[in-house]
Amino acid sequence: MISGKVWGETELIEANHALEFHRIETTKGGVCSKHKHEFKWNGFYVEKGKFLIRVWQNDYDLVDETVLVEGQWTKVKPGVYHQFEALEDTTAFEVYWAEFNHNDIVREDVGYAK
């Protein structure tokens, strides 16, 4: 399904219980909203063009800016405001996923041996 956006269009390629995978097309100057995802990681891979990814850090007063060109990838962790801007006409892939928490165990005791 292709959806129009003010900055271009996005096509949902796959969505399941573990991830979402989108193809995005935007022309030079297209900028998405400044937003965050509470629980999802957001990854960007550029197929062609040039993308600027801005990330407003929570831990310090800084906006990180990463420029991606063809074949490059970056990801943004959950809970962090971010935004992309097309510096050229760009085709990119966007992936969302929730990270499995390997430390999610809550113990009442340490167990025992008989």
XYZ file of C-alpha atoms in Angstrom:
114
model
C 0.000 0.000 0.000
C 1.394 3.400 -1.022
C 0.582 6.415 1.153
C 1.161 10.039 0.245
C 2.985 12.318 2.677
C 3.749 16.034 2.502
C 7.407 15.096 1.904
C 6.795 12.305 -0.672
C 5.368 8.807 -0.352
C 5.860 5.644 1.631
C 5.039 2.087 0.591
C 4.456 -0.558 3.227
C 6.239 -3.680 2.015
C 5.886 -5.894 5.107
C 4.341 -5.604 8.548
C 4.228 -8.411 11.072
C 4.557 -8.937 14.835
C 8.316 -8.272 14.721
C 8.872 -5.427 12.217
C 7.604 -2.973 9.626
C 9.456 -2.472 6.331
C 8.767 0.561 4.098
C 10.138 1.968 0.839
C 10.161 5.766 0.864
C 10.491 8.206 -2.029
C 11.090 11.912 -1.514
C 12.352 14.812 -3.565
C 15.110 17.199 -2.544
C 13.910 19.366 0.331
C 11.355 16.865 1.663
C 11.377 16.832 5.472
C 9.377 14.523 7.738
C 7.950 15.598 11.096
C 10.126 15.751 14.201
C 8.862 12.695 16.071
C 9.778 9.765 18.292
C 8.670 6.188 18.751
C 8.145 5.109 22.345
C 9.124 1.460 21.861
C 10.354 0.986 18.278
C 13.782 1.386 16.742
C 13.749 3.237 13.402
C 16.343 2.326 10.774
C 17.110 4.003 7.443
C 18.957 2.534 4.438
C 19.530 4.731 1.355
C 19.189 3.043 -2.030
C 19.855 6.238 -4.015
C 20.154 9.904 -3.170
C 21.253 11.625 0.025
C 19.461 11.739 3.388
C 20.134 13.858 6.468
C 18.988 12.204 9.699
C 18.659 14.537 12.712
C 18.510 13.056 16.224
C 17.745 15.186 19.293
C 19.651 13.499 22.102
C 17.975 13.016 25.495
C 21.215 12.733 27.472
C 22.714 16.068 26.415
C 21.758 19.256 24.582
C 22.805 18.289 21.069
C 21.241 17.481 17.719
C 23.252 14.756 15.999
C 23.209 14.997 12.207
C 24.144 12.043 10.024
C 24.288 12.233 6.227
C 23.567 8.957 4.440
C 24.375 8.266 0.793
C 23.741 5.224 -1.368
C 24.400 1.973 0.503
C 24.572 3.513 3.994
C 22.480 2.694 7.064
C 21.748 4.254 10.441
C 19.284 3.598 13.240
C 17.563 5.661 15.925
C 16.784 4.176 19.324
C 13.302 4.332 20.882
C 12.269 7.427 22.819
C 14.477 9.846 20.864
C 13.096 12.613 18.645
C 14.332 12.404 15.074
C 13.649 13.681 11.568
C 14.873 13.097 8.042
C 15.514 15.562 5.234
C 16.211 14.694 1.607
C 19.322 16.532 0.446
C 18.745 15.075 -3.048
C 15.875 13.144 -4.641
C 16.033 10.000 -2.509
C 14.810 6.422 -2.410
C 15.328 4.771 0.949
C 14.090 1.873 3.023
C 12.777 2.391 6.522
C 12.554 -0.381 9.093
C 10.842 -0.361 12.488
C 11.385 -3.047 15.095
C 11.114 -3.607 18.825
C 14.212 -4.908 20.526
C 14.014 -8.115 22.486
C 15.007 -7.397 26.081
C 17.475 -10.106 27.114
C 17.425 -8.866 30.714
C 13.668 -9.028 31.258
C 13.784 -11.705 33.956
C 12.547 -10.772 37.443
C 13.716 -13.200 40.127
C 12.211 -13.754 43.551
C 15.138 -15.948 44.599
C 18.310 -17.472 43.159
C 17.118 -21.067 43.161
C 18.745 -23.950 44.976
C 20.182 -27.464 44.647
C 19.163 -30.470 46.796
